[in-house]
XYZ file of C-alpha atoms in Angstrom:
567
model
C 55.568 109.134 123.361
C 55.314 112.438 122.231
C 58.413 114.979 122.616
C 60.693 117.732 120.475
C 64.294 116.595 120.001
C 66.771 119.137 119.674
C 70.360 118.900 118.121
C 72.312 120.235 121.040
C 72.451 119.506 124.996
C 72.553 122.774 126.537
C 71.523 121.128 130.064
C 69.460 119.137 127.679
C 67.160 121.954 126.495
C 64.117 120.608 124.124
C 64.592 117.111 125.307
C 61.788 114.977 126.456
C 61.394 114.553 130.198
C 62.117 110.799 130.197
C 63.549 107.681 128.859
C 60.544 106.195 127.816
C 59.436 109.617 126.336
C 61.768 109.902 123.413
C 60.877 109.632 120.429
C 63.456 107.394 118.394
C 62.237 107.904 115.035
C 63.141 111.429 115.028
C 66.293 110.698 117.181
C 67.661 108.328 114.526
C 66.686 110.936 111.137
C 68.935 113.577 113.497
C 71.753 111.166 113.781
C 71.502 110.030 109.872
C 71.870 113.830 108.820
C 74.622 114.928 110.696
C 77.007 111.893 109.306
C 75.328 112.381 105.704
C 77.189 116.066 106.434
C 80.119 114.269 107.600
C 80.474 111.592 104.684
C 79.816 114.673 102.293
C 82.783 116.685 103.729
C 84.962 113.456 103.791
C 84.374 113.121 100.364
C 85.395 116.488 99.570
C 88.498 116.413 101.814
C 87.627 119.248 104.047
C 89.283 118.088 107.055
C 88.385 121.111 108.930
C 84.840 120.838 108.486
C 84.537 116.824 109.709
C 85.675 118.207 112.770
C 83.639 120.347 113.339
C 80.709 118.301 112.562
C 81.848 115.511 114.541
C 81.720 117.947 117.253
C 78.748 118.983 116.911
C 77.289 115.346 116.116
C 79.022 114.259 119.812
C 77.519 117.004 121.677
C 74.130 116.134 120.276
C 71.053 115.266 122.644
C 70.093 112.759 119.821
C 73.624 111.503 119.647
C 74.091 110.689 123.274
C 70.755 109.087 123.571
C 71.397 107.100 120.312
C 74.785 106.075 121.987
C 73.012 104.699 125.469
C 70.350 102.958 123.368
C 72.902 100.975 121.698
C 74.805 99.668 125.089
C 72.442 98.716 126.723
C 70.544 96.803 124.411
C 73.190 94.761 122.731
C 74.342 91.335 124.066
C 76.751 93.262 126.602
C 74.120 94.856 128.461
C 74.270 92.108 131.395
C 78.357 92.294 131.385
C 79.858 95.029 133.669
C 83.312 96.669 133.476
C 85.449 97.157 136.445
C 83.067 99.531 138.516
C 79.835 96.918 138.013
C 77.163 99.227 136.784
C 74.680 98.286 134.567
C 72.179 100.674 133.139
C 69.213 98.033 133.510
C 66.617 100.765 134.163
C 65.100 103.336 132.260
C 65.848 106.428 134.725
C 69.704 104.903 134.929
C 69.321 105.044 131.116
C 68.122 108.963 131.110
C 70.992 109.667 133.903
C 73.321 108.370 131.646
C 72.966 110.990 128.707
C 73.286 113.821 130.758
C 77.103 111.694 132.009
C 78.226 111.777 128.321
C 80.432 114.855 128.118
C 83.824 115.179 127.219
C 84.803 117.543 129.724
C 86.393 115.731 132.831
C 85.701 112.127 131.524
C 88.122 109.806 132.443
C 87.859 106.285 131.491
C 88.254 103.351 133.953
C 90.742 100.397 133.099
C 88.571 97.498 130.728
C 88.077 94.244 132.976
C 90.324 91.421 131.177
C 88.442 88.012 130.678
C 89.644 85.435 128.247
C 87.244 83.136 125.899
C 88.030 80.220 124.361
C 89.535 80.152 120.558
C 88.993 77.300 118.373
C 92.678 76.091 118.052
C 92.262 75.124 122.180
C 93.847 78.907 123.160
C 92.592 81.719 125.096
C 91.466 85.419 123.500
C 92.054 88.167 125.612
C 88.817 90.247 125.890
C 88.392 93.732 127.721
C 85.068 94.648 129.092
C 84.668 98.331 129.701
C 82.429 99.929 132.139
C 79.083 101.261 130.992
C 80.044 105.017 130.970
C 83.489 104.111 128.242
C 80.931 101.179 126.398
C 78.478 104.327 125.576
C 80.916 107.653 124.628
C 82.499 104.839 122.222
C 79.646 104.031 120.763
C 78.638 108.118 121.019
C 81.962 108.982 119.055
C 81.796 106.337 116.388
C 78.975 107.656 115.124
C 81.021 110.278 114.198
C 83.774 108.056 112.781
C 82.103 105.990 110.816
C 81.345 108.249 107.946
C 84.552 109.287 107.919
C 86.029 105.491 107.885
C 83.276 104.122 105.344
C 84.317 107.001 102.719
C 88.228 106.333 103.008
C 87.985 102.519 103.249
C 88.851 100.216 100.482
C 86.033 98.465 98.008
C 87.082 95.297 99.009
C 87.218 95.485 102.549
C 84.102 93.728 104.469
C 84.714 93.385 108.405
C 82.779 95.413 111.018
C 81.013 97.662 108.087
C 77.470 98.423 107.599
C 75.531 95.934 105.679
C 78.696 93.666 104.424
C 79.639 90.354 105.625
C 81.707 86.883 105.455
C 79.377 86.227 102.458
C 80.202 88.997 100.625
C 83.800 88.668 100.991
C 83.286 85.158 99.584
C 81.520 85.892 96.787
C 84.317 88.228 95.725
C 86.601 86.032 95.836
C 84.490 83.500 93.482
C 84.683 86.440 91.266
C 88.195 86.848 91.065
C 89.207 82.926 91.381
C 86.677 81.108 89.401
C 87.287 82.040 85.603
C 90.320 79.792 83.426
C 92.009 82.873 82.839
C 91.900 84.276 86.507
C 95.159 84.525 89.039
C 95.839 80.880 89.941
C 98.466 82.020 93.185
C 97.269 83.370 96.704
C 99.239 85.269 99.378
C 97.301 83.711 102.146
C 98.244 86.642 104.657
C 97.663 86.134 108.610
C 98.662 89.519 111.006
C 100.391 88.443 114.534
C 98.146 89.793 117.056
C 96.602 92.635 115.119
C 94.362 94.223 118.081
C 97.153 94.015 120.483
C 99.746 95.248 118.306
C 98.485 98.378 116.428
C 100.650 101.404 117.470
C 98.996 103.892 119.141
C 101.234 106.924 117.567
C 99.945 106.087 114.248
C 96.472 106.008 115.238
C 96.721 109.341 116.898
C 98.211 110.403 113.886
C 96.205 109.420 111.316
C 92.286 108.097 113.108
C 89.600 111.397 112.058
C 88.087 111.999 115.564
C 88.772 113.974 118.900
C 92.498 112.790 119.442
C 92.214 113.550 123.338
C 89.193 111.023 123.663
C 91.502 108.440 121.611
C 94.240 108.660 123.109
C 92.744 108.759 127.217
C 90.924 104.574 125.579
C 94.448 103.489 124.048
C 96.155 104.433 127.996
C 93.211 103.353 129.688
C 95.369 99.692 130.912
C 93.080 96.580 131.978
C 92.656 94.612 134.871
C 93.178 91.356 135.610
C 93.083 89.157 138.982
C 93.254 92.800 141.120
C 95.926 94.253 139.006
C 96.659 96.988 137.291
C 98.293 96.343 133.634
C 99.253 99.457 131.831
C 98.648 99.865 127.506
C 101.282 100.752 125.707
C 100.079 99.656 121.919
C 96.838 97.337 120.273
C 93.312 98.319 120.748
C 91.316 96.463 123.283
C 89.062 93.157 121.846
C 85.831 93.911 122.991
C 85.318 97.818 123.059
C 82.753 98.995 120.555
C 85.341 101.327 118.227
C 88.262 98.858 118.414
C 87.042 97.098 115.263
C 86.269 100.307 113.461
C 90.202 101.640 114.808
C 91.759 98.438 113.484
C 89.583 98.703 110.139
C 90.804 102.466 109.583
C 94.520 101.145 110.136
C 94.217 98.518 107.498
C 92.421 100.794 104.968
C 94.887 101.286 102.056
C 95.856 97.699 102.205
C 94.049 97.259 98.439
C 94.282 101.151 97.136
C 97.799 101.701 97.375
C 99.092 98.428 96.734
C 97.415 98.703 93.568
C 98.521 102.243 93.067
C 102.512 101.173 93.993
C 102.267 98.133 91.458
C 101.138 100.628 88.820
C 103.925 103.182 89.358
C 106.074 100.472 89.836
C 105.553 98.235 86.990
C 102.958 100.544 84.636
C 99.221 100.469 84.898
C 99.160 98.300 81.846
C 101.358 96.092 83.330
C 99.514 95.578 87.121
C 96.570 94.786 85.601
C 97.821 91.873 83.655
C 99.644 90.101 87.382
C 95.626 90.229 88.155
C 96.229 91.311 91.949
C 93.517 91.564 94.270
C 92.726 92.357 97.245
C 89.948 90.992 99.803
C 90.046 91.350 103.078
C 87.936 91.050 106.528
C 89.045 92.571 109.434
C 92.536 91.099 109.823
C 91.971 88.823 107.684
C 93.050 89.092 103.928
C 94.002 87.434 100.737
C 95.884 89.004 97.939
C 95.703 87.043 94.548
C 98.574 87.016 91.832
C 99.249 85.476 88.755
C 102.646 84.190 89.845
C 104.129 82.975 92.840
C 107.350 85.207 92.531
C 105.254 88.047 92.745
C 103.421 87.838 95.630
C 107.136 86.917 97.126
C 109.380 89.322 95.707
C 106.778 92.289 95.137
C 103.761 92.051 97.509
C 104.701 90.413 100.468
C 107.365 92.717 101.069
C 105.134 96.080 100.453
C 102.530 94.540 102.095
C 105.294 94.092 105.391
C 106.444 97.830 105.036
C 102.668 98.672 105.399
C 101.528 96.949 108.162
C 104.610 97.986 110.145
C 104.257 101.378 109.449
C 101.571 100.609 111.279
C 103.173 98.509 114.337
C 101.975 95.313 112.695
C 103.970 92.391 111.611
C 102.667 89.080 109.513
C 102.644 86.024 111.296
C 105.846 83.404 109.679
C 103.824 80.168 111.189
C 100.373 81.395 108.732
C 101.216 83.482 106.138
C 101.832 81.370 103.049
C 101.978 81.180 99.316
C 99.911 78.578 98.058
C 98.447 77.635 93.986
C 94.151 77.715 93.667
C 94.476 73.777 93.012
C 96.038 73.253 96.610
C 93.553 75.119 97.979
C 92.895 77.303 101.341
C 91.206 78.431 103.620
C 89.453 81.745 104.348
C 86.495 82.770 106.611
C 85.605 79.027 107.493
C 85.479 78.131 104.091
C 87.863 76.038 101.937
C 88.603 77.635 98.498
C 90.082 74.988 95.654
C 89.744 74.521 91.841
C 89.057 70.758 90.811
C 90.023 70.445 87.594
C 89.994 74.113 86.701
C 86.313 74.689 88.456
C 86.479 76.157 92.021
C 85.145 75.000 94.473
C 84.030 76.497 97.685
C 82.866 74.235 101.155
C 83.213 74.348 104.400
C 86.364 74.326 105.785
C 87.401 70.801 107.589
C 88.883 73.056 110.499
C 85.175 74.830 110.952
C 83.119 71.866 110.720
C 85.450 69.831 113.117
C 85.122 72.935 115.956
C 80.947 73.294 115.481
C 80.925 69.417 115.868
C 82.603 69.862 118.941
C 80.552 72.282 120.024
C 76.905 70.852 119.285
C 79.220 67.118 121.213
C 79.604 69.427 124.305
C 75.753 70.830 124.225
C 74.708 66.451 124.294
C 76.939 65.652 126.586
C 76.639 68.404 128.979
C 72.849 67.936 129.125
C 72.464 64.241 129.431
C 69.533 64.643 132.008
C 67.346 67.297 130.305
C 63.836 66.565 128.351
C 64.574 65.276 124.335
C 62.574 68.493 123.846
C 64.878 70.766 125.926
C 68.076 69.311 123.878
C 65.866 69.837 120.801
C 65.162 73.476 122.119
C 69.380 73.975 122.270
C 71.321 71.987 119.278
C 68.298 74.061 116.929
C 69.627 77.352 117.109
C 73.243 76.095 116.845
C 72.604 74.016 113.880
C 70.015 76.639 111.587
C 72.425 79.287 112.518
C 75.687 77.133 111.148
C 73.925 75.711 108.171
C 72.520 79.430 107.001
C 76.126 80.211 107.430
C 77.622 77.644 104.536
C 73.924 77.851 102.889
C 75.625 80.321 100.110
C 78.367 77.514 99.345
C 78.552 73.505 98.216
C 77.748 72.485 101.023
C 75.154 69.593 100.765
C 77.572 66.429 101.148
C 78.962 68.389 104.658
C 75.669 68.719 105.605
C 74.407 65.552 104.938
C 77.670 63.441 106.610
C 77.693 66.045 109.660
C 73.699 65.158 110.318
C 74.828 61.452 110.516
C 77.379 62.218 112.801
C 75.104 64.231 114.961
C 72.576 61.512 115.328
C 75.632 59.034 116.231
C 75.951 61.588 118.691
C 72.272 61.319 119.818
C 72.051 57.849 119.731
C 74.751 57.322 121.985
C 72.588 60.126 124.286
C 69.645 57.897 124.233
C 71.845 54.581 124.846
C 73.359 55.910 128.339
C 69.379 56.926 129.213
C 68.243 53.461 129.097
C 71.348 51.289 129.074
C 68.839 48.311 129.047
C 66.686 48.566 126.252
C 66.603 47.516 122.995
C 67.566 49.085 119.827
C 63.921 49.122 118.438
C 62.806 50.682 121.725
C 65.072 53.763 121.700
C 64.204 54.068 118.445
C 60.565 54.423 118.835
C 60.898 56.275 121.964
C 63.172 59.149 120.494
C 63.001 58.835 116.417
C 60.283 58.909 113.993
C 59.760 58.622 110.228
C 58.447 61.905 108.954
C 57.665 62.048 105.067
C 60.278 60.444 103.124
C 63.014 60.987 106.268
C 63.810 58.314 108.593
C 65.330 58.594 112.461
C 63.941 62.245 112.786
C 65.013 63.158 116.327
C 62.036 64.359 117.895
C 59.660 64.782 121.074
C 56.185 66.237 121.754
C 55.815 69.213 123.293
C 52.764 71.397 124.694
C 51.952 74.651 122.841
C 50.844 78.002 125.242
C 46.961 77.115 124.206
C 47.916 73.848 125.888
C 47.492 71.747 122.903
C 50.278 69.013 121.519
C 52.741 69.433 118.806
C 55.518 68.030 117.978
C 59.028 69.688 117.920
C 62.108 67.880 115.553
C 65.606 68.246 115.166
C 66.432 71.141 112.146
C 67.547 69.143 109.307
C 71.133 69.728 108.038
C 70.369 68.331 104.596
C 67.140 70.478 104.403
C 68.869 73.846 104.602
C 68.464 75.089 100.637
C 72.049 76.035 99.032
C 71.105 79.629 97.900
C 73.564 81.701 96.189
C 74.553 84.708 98.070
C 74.072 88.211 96.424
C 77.253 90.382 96.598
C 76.784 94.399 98.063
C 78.552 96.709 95.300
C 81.747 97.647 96.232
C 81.172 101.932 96.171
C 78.389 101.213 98.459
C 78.687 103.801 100.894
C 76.040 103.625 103.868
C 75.928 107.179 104.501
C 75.924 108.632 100.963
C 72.244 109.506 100.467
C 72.300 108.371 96.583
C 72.598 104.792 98.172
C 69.319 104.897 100.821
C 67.467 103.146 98.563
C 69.547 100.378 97.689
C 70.764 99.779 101.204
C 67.101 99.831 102.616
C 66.360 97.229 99.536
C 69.586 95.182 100.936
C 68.892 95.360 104.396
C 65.075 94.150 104.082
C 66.233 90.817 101.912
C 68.912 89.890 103.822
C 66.477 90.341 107.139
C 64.070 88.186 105.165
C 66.654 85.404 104.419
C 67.220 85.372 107.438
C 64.112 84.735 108.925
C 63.208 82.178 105.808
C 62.617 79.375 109.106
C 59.597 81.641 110.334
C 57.527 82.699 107.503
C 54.761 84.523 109.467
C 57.889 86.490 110.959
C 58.849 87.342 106.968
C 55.215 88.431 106.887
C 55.546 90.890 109.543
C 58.516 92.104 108.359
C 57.832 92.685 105.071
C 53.904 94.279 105.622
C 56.125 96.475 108.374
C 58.925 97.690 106.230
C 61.440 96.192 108.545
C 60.581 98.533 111.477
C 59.717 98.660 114.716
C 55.839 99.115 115.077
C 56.153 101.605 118.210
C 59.073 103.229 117.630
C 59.556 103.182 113.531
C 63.240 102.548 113.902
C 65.050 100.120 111.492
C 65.204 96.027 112.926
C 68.442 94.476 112.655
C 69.989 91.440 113.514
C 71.779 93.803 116.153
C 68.692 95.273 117.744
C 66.505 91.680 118.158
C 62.627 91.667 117.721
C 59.900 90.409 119.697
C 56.708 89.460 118.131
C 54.219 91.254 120.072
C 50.421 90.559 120.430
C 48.517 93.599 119.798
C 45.204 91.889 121.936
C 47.050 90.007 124.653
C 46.693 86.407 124.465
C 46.024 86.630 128.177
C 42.830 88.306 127.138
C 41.964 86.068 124.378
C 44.170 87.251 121.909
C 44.828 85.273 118.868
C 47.643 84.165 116.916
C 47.021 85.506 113.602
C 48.750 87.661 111.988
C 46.260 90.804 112.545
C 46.965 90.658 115.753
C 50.774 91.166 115.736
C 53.516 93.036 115.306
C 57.353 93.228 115.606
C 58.953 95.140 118.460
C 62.236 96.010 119.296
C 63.132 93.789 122.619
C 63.291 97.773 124.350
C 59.553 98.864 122.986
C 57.943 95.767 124.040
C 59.452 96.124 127.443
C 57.781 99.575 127.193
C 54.705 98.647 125.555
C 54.195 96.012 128.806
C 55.246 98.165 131.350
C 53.678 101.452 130.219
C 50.447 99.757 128.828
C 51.185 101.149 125.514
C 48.672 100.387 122.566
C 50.630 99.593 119.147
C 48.304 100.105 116.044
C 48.886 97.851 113.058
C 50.969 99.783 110.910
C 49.454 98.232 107.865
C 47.562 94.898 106.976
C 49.284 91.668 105.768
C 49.238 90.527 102.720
């Protein structure tokens, strides 16, 4: 594993002589201090030198193989573009940094494919080929520093260690106190991705302009033909959210700044406007209703068409905190002057659906297959609305679940009894009645038994809100990012405490290659002394893995030491 890294690619002089060679750790500190160069000169406004070192940072051996890494071990690595590749092999993988260079690339048209939205419609969804998937993902390494140092505080979509959560919890903050705005502009953009204008983000976006522009013209496919681009940023390439986040920036700072030349800083502060937004998503408070119509919906227009964005008529409304909205999935009211914030009706009516579909699409299987499906969807949902009140949705969507369940177990055995289907498919475990639940063999062979995740069980835990000058790349913030990252990771595993264990007694990374372990990247939990061989299942005898390294570790027969005991 063994190999020298160097900075540039000079027909990749210094680099190891193989994929499975590199050594990430040192690949990853390369990358981290090149955009801690870039952040710094964003910071100081010297244009001239963040394009420089974006250069450099693009033409970088540790760059380009930072860039393949990501692609093609995300959850697009199995979807091809128009030309069908897929880098599914380690020498494909090394062939494919020497391919990143900017002279003579031309990107192929994205492959159009529409999903399913939640309102019954279709969202339009470009897949690009390999070769586009990985010089995006090479050049927004060089954007993001640039984009995280101009964007606003209270901005929370596609950024480094923010999320829905923290968006919500902002808005508890600036809702939730008797003397806090009691009006919301509840602001919805028409189409943002397919709308931006591509002038203005030639204009104004801090990378290679060239590169830019060649994605924006790139046109998609669909059915055999050939549709050209003329504006929007395609949904589903890797620097379209980070191109639609850069137009929106400003949305907060210079609203605020117009309201205080406008009206006098004294003055702004006192209509108690704020900003929050996610993505294309946003909410501006106020402490009238006039003035979110006759001052900030208006600016806020003249902004976003600057910009070749309009607001949608149908969704964009004015509405008082007692009526209440929605925002991110959840529903945001004051009862009786305390707010409130649950689960939207609209959210849990579309994941009822959805866990409805998974029953009654797999009426056939084994109770402990269904079990092994509807648990993921359900612990994923519930750690979703765990930060808000959200025990009485919880509680009435588990008994619609098991009417759900019941009625799965009824078309089984349309000739039994009630008490039979009830001992055949529920238990009583502790003080919990009609657990749905099945036993199941364990790898030594032995019997467990597997239940349905509880709704009701999932612990309401109140979500801790990132600081709003948190800036990813400023090196004053390491620590307290690495401290974020590593709870949030550990929340997140709270279902599998022996995973926490790991984790933790591994710093959150990797235990072959000493990289960081995201939701993004995956894990594996690795056996050090194969069970095959008579391993055991204690925790001395594992360790985490990136999905990658214990591909590696397998194929390569690899020995991973214990990086330090568990505690």
């Amino acid at each position: 594993m063994e190999a020298i890294i160097g900075n540039n690619d000079s027909a990749l002089s210094g680099a190891p002589p193989s994929w499975d060679a590199i050594r990430w750790r040192q690949v990853e500190r390369n990358v981290r201090a090149m955009q801690i160069r870039i952040a710094k000169a964003t910071k100081e406004g010297d244009w001239r030198r963040v394009k420089a070192l974006q250069r450099s940072l693009t033409r970088s051996f540790s760059a380009k193989a930072s860039a393949v890494r990501r692609v093609t071990e995300n959850q697009g690595k199995r979807t091809a573009g128009v030309d069908r590749e897929l880098w599914d092999s380690p020498e494909a993988r090394w062939a494919a940094i020497e391919r990143l260079k900017r002279r003579g690339y031309r990107p192929l048209p994205l492959r159009r494919v529409f999903i399913p939205k939640a309102n019954g419609k279709e969202r339009p969804l470009g897949i690009p080929t390999m070769l586009d998937r990985a010089m995006q993902a090479l050049h927004l390494l060089a954007l993001e520093p640039v984009s995280e140092g101009t964007s606003d505080p209270n901005s929370y979509g596609f950024r480094l260690n923010r999320s829905t959560a923290d968006a919500m919890s902002q808005l508890f903050l600036n809702l939730s106190k008797k003397a806090s705005a009691q009006w919301i502009l509840e602001a919805d953009i028409k189409g943002c991705f397919d709308h931006i204008s591509h002038d203005w983000l030639e204009r104004n976006v801090r990378m290679d302009t060239s590169i830019l522009r060649k994605w924006l013209k790139a046109g998609v496919v669909f059915q055999g033909q050939f549709q050209a681009t003329d504006a929007g940023t395609p949904q589903g390439g890797i620097i379209s959210p980070t191109l639609a986040n850069v137009a929106l920036n400003g949305l907060e700072k210079q609203l605020v700044k117009f309201l205080g030349t406008k009206l006098g800083v004294a003055n702004s502060k006192k209509l108690k406007v704020n900003v929050v937004r996610y993505a294309d998503d946003f909410v501006i408070t106020g402490n009238t209703p006039e003035l979110l119509e006759t001052e900030v919906r208006p600016w806020v227009e003249q902004f976003l068409a600057n910009r070749g964005l309009t607001l949608s008529e149908e969704k964009t409304r004015i509405v008082r905190i007692d009526q209440g909205f929605d925002f991110l999935g959840w529903n945001f009211r004051k009862y009786s002057g305390t707010l409130l914030i649950k689960p939207s009706r609209k959210n849990v009516q579309t994941f009822y659906r959805k866990v409805k579909e998974v029953i009654s699409t797999n009426k056939t299987v084994k109770q402990t297959e269904l079990i092994r499906l509807l648990n993921p969807m359900l612990r994923g949902w519930a750690q979703y609305h765990s930060p808000v009140v959200a025990k009485a949705t919880f509680t009435r969507l588990e008994h619609d679940v098991f009417r759900a369940l019941w009625r799965w177990a009824k078309r089984r055995h349309p000739k039994k009894k009630a008490d039979w289907l009830r001992q055949k498919y529920f238990a009583t475990v502790g003080d919990r009645t009609w657990v749905f639940r099945a036993a199941a063999k364990k790898d030594d062979g032995s019997r467990d038994w597997m239940e349905l995740y509880s709704l009701p069980a999932t612990a309401i835990q109140r979500h801790k809100k990132i600081k709003g000058d948190y800036h990813p790349f400023d090196p004053a913030d390491e620590m307290y990012g690495e401290a974020l990252r590593q709870e949030r990771m550990q929340n997140s595993m709270s279902h599998r405490k022996q995973w926490v264990k790991l984790y933790m007694s591994q710093q959150g990374l990797c235990a072959l290659c000493q990289c960081k372990m995201t939701k993004e990247t995956g894990w594996h939990d690795h056996h050090i002394e194969h069970r095959v061989r008579g391993g055991s299942d204690v925790l001395g005898n594992r360790v985490l893995l990136h999905p990658s390294c214990h591909v590696q570790v397998h194929n390569h027969g690899l020995f991973v030491m214990k990086p330090a005991p568990v505690v």
